PDB file of C-alpha atoms in Angstrom:
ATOM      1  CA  UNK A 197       8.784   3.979 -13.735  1.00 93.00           C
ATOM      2  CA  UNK A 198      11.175   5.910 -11.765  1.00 93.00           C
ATOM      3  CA  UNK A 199       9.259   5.749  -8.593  1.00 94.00           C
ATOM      4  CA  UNK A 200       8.915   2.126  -9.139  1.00 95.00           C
ATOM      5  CA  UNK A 201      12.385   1.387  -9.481  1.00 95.00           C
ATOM      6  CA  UNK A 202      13.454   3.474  -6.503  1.00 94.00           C
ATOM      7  CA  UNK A 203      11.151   1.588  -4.608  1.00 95.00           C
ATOM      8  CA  UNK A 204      12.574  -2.292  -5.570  1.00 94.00           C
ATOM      9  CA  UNK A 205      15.642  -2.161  -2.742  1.00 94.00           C
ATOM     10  CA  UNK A 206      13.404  -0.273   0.216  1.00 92.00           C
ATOM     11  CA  UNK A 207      11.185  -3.123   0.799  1.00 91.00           C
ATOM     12  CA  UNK A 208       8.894  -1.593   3.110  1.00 93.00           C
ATOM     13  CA  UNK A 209       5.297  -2.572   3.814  1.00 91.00           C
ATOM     14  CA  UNK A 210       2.170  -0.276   3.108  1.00 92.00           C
ATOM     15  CA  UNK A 211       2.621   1.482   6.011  1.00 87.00           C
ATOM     16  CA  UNK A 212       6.529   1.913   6.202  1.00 88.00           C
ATOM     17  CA  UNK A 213       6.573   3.330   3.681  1.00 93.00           C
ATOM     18  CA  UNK A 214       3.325   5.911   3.820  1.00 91.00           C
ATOM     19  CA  UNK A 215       5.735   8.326   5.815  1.00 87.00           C
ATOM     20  CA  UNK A 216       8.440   8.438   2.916  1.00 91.00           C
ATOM     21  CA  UNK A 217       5.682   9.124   0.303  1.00 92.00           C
ATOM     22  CA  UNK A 218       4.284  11.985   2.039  1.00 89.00           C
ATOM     23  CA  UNK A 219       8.282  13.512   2.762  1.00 87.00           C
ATOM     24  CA  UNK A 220       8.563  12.749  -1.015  1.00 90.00           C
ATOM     25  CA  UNK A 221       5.382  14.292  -1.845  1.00 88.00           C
ATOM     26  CA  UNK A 222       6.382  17.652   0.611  1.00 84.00           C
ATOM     27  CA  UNK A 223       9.773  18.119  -0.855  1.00 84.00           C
ATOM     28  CA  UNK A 224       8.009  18.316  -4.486  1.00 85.00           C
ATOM     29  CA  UNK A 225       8.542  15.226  -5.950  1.00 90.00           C
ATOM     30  CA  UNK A 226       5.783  14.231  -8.764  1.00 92.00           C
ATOM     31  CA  UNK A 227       2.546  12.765  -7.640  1.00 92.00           C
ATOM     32  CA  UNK A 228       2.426   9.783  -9.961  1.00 93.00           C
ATOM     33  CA  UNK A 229       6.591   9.146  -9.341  1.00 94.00           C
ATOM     34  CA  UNK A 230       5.612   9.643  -5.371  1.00 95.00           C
ATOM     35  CA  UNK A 231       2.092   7.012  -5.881  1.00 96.00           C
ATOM     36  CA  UNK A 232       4.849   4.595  -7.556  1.00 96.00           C
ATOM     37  CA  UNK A 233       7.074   4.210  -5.104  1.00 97.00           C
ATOM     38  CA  UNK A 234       4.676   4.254  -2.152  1.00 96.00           C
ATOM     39  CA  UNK A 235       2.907   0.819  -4.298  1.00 97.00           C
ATOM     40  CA  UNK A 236       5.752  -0.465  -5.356  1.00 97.00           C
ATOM     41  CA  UNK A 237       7.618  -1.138  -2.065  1.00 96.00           C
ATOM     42  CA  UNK A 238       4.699  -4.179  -0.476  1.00 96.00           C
ATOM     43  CA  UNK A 239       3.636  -5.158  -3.976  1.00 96.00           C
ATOM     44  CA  UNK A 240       7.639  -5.485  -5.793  1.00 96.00           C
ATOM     45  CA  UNK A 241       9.652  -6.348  -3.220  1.00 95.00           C
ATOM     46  CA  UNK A 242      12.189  -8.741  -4.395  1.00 96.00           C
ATOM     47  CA  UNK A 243      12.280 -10.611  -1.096  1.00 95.00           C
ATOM     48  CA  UNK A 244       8.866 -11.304  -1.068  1.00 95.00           C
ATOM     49  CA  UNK A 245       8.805 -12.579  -4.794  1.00 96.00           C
ATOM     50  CA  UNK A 246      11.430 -14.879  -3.524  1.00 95.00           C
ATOM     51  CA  UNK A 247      10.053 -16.013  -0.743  1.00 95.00           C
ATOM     52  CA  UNK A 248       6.838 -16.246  -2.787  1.00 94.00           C
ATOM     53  CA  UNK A 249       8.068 -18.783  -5.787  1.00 94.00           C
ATOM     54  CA  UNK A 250       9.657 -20.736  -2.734  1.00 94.00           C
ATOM     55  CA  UNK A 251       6.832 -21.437  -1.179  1.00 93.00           C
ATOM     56  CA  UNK A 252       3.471 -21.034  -4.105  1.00 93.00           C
ATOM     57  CA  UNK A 253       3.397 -22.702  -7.336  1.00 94.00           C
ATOM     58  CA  UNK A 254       4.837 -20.412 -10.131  1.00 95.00           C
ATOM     59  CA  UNK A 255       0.777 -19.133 -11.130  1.00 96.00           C
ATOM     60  CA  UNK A 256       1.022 -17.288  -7.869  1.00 96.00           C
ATOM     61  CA  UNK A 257       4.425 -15.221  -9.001  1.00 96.00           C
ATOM     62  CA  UNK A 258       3.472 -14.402 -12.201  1.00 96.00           C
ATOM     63  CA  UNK A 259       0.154 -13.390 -11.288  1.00 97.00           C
ATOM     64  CA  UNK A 260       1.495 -10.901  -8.412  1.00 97.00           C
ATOM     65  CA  UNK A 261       4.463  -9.289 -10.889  1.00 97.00           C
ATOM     66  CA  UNK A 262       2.312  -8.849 -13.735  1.00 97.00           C
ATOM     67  CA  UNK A 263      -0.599  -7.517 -11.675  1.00 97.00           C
ATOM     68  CA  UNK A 264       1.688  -5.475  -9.578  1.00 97.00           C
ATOM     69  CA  UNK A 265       3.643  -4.064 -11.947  1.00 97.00           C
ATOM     70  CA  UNK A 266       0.120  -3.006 -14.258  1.00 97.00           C
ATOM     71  CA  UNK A 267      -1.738  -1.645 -10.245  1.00 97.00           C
ATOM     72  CA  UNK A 268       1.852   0.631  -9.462  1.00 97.00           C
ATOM     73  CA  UNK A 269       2.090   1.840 -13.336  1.00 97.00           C
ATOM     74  CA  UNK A 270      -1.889   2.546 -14.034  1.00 97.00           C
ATOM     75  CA  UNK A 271      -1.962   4.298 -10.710  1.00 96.00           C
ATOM     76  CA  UNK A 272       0.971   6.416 -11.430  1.00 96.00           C
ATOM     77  CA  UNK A 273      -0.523   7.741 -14.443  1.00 95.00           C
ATOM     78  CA  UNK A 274      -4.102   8.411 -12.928  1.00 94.00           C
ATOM     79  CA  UNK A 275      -2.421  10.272 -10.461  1.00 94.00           C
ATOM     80  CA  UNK A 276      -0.210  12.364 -12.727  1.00 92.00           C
ATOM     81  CA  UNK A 277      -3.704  12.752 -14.631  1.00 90.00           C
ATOM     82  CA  UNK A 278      -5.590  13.817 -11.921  1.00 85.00           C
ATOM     83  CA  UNK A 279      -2.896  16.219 -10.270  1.00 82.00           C
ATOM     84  CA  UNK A 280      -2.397  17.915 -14.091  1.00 71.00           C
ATOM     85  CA  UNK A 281      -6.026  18.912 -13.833  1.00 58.00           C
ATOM     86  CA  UNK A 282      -7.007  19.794 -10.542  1.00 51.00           C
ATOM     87  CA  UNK A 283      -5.343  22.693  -8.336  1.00 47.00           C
ATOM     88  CA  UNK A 284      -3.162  21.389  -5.482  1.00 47.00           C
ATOM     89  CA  UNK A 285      -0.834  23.051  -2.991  1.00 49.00           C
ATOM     90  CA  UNK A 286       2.624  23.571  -3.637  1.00 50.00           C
ATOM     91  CA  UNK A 287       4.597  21.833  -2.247  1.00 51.00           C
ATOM     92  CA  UNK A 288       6.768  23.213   0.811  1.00 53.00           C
ATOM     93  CA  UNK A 289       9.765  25.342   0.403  1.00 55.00           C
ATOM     94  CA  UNK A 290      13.053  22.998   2.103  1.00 55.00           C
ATOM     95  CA  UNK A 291      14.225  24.886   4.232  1.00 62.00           C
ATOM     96  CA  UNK A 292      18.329  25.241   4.037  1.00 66.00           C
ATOM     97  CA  UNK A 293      20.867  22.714   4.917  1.00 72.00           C
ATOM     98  CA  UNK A 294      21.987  23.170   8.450  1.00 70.00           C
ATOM     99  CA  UNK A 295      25.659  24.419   9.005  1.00 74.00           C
ATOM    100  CA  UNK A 296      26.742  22.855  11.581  1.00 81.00           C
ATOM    101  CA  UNK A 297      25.993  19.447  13.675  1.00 85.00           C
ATOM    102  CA  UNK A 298      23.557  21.299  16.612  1.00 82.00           C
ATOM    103  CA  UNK A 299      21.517  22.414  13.855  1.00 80.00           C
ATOM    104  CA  UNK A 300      21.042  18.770  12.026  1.00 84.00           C
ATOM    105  CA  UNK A 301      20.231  17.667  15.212  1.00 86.00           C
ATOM    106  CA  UNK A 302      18.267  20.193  16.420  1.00 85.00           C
ATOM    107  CA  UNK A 303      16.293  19.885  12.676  1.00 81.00           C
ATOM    108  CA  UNK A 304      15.944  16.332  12.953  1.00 83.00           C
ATOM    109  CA  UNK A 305      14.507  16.151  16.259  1.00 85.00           C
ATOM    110  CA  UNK A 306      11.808  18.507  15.477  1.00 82.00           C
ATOM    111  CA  UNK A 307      10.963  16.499  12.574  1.00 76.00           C
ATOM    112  CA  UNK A 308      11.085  13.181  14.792  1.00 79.00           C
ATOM    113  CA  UNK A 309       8.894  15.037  17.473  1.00 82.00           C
ATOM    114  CA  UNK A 310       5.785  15.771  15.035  1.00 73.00           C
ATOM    115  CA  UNK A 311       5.858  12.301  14.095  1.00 71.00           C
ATOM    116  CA  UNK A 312       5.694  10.803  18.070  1.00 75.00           C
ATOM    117  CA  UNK A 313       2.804  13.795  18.050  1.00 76.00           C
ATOM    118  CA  UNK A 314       0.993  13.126  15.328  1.00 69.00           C
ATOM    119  CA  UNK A 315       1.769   9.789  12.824  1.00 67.00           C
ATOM    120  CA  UNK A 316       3.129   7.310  16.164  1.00 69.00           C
ATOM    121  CA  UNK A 317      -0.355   7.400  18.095  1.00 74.00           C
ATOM    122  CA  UNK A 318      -2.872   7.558  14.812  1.00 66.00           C
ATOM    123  CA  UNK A 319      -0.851   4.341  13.641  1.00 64.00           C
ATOM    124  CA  UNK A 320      -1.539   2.802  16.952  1.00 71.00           C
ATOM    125  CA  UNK A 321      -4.906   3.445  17.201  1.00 70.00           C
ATOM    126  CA  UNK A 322      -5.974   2.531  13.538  1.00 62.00           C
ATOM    127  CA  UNK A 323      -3.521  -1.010  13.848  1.00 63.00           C
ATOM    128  CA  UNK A 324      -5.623  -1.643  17.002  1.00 69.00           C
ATOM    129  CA  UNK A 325      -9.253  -0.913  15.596  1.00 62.00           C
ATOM    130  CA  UNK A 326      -8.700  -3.009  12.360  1.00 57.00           C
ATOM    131  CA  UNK A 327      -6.973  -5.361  14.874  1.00 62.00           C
ATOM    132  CA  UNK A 328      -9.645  -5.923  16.842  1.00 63.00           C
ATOM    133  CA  UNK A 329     -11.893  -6.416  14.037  1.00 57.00           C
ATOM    134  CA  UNK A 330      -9.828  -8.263  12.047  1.00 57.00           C
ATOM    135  CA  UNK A 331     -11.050 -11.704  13.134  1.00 60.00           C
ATOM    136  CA  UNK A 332     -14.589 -11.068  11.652  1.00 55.00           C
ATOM    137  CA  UNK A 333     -13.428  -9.242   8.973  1.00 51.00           C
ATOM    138  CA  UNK A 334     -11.262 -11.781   7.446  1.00 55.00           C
ATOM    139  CA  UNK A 335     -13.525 -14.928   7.545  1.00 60.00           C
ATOM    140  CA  UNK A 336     -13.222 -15.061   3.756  1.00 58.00           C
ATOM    141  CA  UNK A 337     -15.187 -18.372   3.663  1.00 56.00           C
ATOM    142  CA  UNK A 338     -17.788 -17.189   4.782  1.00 56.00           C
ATOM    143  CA  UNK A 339     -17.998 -14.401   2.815  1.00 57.00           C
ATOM    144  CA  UNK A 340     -17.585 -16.798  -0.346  1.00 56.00           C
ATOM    145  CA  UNK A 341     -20.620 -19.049   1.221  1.00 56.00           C
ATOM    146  CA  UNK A 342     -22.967 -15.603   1.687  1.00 54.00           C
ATOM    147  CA  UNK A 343     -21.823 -12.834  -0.707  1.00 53.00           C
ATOM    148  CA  UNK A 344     -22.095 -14.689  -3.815  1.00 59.00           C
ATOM    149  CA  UNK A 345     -20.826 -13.133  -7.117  1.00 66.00           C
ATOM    150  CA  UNK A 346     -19.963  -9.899  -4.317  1.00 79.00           C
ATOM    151  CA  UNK A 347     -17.551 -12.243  -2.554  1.00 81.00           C
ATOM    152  CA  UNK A 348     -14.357 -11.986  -4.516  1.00 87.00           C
ATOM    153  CA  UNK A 349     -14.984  -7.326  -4.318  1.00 89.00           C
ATOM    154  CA  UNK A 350     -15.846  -8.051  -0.592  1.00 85.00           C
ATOM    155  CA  UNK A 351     -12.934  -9.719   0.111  1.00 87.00           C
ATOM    156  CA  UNK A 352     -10.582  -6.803  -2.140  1.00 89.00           C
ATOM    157  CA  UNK A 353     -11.887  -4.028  -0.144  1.00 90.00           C
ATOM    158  CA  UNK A 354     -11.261  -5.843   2.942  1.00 86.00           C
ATOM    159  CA  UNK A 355      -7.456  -7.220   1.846  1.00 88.00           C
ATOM    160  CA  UNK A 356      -7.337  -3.571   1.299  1.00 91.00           C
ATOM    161  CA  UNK A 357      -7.857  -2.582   4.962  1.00 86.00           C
ATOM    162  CA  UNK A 358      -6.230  -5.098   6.409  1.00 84.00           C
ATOM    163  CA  UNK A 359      -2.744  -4.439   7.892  1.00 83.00           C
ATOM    164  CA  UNK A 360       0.165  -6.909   7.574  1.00 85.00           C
ATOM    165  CA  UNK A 361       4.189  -6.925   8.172  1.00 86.00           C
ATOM    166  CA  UNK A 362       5.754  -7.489   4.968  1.00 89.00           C
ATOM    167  CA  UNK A 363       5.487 -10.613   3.425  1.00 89.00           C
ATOM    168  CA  UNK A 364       2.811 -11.233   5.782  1.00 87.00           C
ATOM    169  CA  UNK A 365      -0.070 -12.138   2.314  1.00 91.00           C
ATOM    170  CA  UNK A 366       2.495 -15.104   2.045  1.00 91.00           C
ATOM    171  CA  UNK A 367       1.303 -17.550   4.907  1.00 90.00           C
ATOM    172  CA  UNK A 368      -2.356 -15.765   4.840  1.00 87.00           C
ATOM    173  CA  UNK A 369      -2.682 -17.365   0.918  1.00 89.00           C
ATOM    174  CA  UNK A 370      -1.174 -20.475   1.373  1.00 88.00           C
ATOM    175  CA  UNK A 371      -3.388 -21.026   4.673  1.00 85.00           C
ATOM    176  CA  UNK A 372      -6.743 -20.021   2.738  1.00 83.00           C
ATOM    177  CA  UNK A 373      -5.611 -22.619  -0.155  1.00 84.00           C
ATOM    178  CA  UNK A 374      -4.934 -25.552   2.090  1.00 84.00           C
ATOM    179  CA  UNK A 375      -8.459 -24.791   4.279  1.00 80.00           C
ATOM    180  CA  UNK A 376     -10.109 -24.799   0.596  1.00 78.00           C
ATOM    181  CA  UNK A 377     -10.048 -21.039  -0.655  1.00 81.00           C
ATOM    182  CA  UNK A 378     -10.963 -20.657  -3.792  1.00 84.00           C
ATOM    183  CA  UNK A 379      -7.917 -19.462  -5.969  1.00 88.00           C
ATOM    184  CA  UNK A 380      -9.804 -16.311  -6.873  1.00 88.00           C
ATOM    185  CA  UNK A 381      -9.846 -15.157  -3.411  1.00 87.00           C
ATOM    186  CA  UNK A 382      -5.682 -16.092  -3.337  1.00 89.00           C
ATOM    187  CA  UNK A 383      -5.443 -13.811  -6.028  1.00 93.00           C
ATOM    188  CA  UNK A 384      -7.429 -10.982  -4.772  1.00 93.00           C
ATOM    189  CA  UNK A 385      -5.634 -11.040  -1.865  1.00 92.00           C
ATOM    190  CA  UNK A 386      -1.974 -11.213  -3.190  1.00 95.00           C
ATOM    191  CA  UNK A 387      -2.660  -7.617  -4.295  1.00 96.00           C
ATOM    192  CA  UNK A 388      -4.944  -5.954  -2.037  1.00 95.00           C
ATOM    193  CA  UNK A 389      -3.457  -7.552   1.105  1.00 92.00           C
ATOM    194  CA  UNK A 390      -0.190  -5.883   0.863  1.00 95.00           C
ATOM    195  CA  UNK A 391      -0.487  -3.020  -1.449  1.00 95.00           C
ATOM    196  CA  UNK A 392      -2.636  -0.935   1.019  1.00 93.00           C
ATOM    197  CA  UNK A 393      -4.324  -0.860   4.436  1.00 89.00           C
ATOM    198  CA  UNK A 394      -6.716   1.930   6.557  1.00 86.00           C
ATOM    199  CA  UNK A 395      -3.548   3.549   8.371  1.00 84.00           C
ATOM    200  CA  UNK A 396      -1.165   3.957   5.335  1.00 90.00           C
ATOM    201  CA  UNK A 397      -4.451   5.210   3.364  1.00 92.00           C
ATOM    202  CA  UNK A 398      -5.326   7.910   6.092  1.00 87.00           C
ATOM    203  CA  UNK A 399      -1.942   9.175   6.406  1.00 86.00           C
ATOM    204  CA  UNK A 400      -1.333   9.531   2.688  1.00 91.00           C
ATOM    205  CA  UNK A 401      -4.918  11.120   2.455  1.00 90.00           C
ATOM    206  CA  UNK A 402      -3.884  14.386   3.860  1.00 81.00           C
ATOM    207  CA  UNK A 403      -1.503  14.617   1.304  1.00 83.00           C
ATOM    208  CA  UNK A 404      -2.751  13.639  -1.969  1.00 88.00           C
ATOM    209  CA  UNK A 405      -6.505  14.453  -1.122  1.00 89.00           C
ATOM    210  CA  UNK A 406      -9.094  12.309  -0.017  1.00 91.00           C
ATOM    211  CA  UNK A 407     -10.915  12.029  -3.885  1.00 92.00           C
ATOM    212  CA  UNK A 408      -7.274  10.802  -5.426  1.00 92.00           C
ATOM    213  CA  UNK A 409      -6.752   8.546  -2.174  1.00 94.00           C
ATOM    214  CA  UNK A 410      -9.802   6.717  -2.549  1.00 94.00           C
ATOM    215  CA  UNK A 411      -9.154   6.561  -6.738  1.00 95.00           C
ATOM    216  CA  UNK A 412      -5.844   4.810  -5.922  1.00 96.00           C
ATOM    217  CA  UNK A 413      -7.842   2.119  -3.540  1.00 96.00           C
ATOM    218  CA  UNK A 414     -10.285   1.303  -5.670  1.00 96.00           C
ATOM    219  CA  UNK A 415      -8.109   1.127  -8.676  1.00 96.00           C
ATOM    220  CA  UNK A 416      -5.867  -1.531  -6.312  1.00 97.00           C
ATOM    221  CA  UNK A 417      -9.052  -3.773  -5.790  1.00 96.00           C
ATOM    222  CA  UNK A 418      -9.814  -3.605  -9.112  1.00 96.00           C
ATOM    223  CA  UNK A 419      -6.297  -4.915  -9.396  1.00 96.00           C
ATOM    224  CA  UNK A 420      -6.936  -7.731  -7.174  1.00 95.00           C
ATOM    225  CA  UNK A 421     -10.221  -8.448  -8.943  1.00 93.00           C
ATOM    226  CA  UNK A 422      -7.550  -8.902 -12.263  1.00 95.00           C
ATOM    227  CA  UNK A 423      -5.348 -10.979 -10.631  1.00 95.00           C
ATOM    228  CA  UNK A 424      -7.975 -13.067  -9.296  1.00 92.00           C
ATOM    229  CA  UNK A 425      -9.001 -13.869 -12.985  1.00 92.00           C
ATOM    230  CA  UNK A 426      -5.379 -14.404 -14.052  1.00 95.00           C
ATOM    231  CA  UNK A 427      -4.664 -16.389 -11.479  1.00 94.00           C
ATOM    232  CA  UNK A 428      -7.957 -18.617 -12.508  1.00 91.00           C
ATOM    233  CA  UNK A 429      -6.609 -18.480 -15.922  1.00 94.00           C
ATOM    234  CA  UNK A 430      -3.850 -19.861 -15.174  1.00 94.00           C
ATOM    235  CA  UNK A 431      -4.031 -22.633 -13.013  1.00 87.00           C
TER     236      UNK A 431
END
């Protein structure tokens, strides 16, 4: 809950805020508190509810809090589960707080340099791959005309890969309703969309584990598959 609630004034997309989990999840903090927060951020952001009951009919809000709030919680506590019961690396020792302003910098820079190295060009490469298949990958009516009762996990584990700017599930829904979108596949996507996507996934990966990585994605298109059935529900 903690996690969560730290995470309600960042506002950061999936991938914004990948790099803050992982310095959370290095300096020690809890797994579940760190899984939280790195959810919370795309799927709670106040601005985006706003913008959200400005612009959907009020089904669309409550379905995206009360999913969102039930994908960040659940998936805090499998992780807590799953970190209780498995052996893990401890975390890394901080290193002291510098003394004097040469050695902040000097710290910092370091710190800025293995990103450029190592987090700036991955990024760019994954944005560009799931870029450039992005067109074919999203043609959601088609995969409701061919998948059949597959379409709605189809189209989860692809909102899931997906990467968006913040917000960006917003004109993506309301364009897929207009062109005739089923409001199970609005659902889906109000979750999956922005929760995760590949490059926020791999770089949290090498931190959490590849097994408990994968156990947070599929419990976020599960997630989706819920809110597509509230959403349904409800309207």
């Amino acid at each position: 809950i903690s996690g969560a609630l730290l995470a309600l004034p960042s506002m950061m997309c999936t991938c914004c805020t990948a790099p803050v989990a992982i310095g959370l999840r290095r300096s020690g903090a809890p797994a579940g508190a760190t899984v939280a927060y790195w959810l919370a951020n795309p799927l709670l952001n106040p601005a985006v509810l706003v913008f959200l009951g400005l612009t959907v009919p009020w089904p669309f809000v409550t379905t995206r809090v009360v999913v969102g709030i039930a994908v960040v919680l659940i998936a805090a506590v499998l992780v807590s589960r799953r970190f209780s019961t498995v052996e893990v690396e401890t975390p890394e020792a901080l290193p002291a707080d510098p003394q004097t302003w040469g050695e902040m910098l000097s710290r910092f820079g370091r710190a800025l340099g293995r990103y450029l190295l190592i987090l700036v060009p991955e990024y760019v490469l994954l944005v560009v791959l799931v870029g450039f298949f992005s067109g074919w990958l999203s043609d959601f009516a088609a995969l409701n005309q061919h998948a059949g009762p597959l379409a709605l996990l189809l189209v989860g584990v692809i909102g899931a890969a997906l990467v968006i700017p913040t917000g960006g599930e917003i004109p993506v829904v309301v364009g897929l309703t207009a062109a005739g979108a089923s409001h199970g596949v609005a659902g889906v996507l109000l979750i999956t969309l922005p929760a995760l996507s590949i490059p926020s996934i791999v770089m949290v990966a090498r931190h959490f584990g590849v097994r408990t990585t994968l156990l947070v994605t599929g419990w976020v298109v599960v997630g989706g598959l819920l809110a597509a059935g509230l959403l349904v529900a409800l309207t």
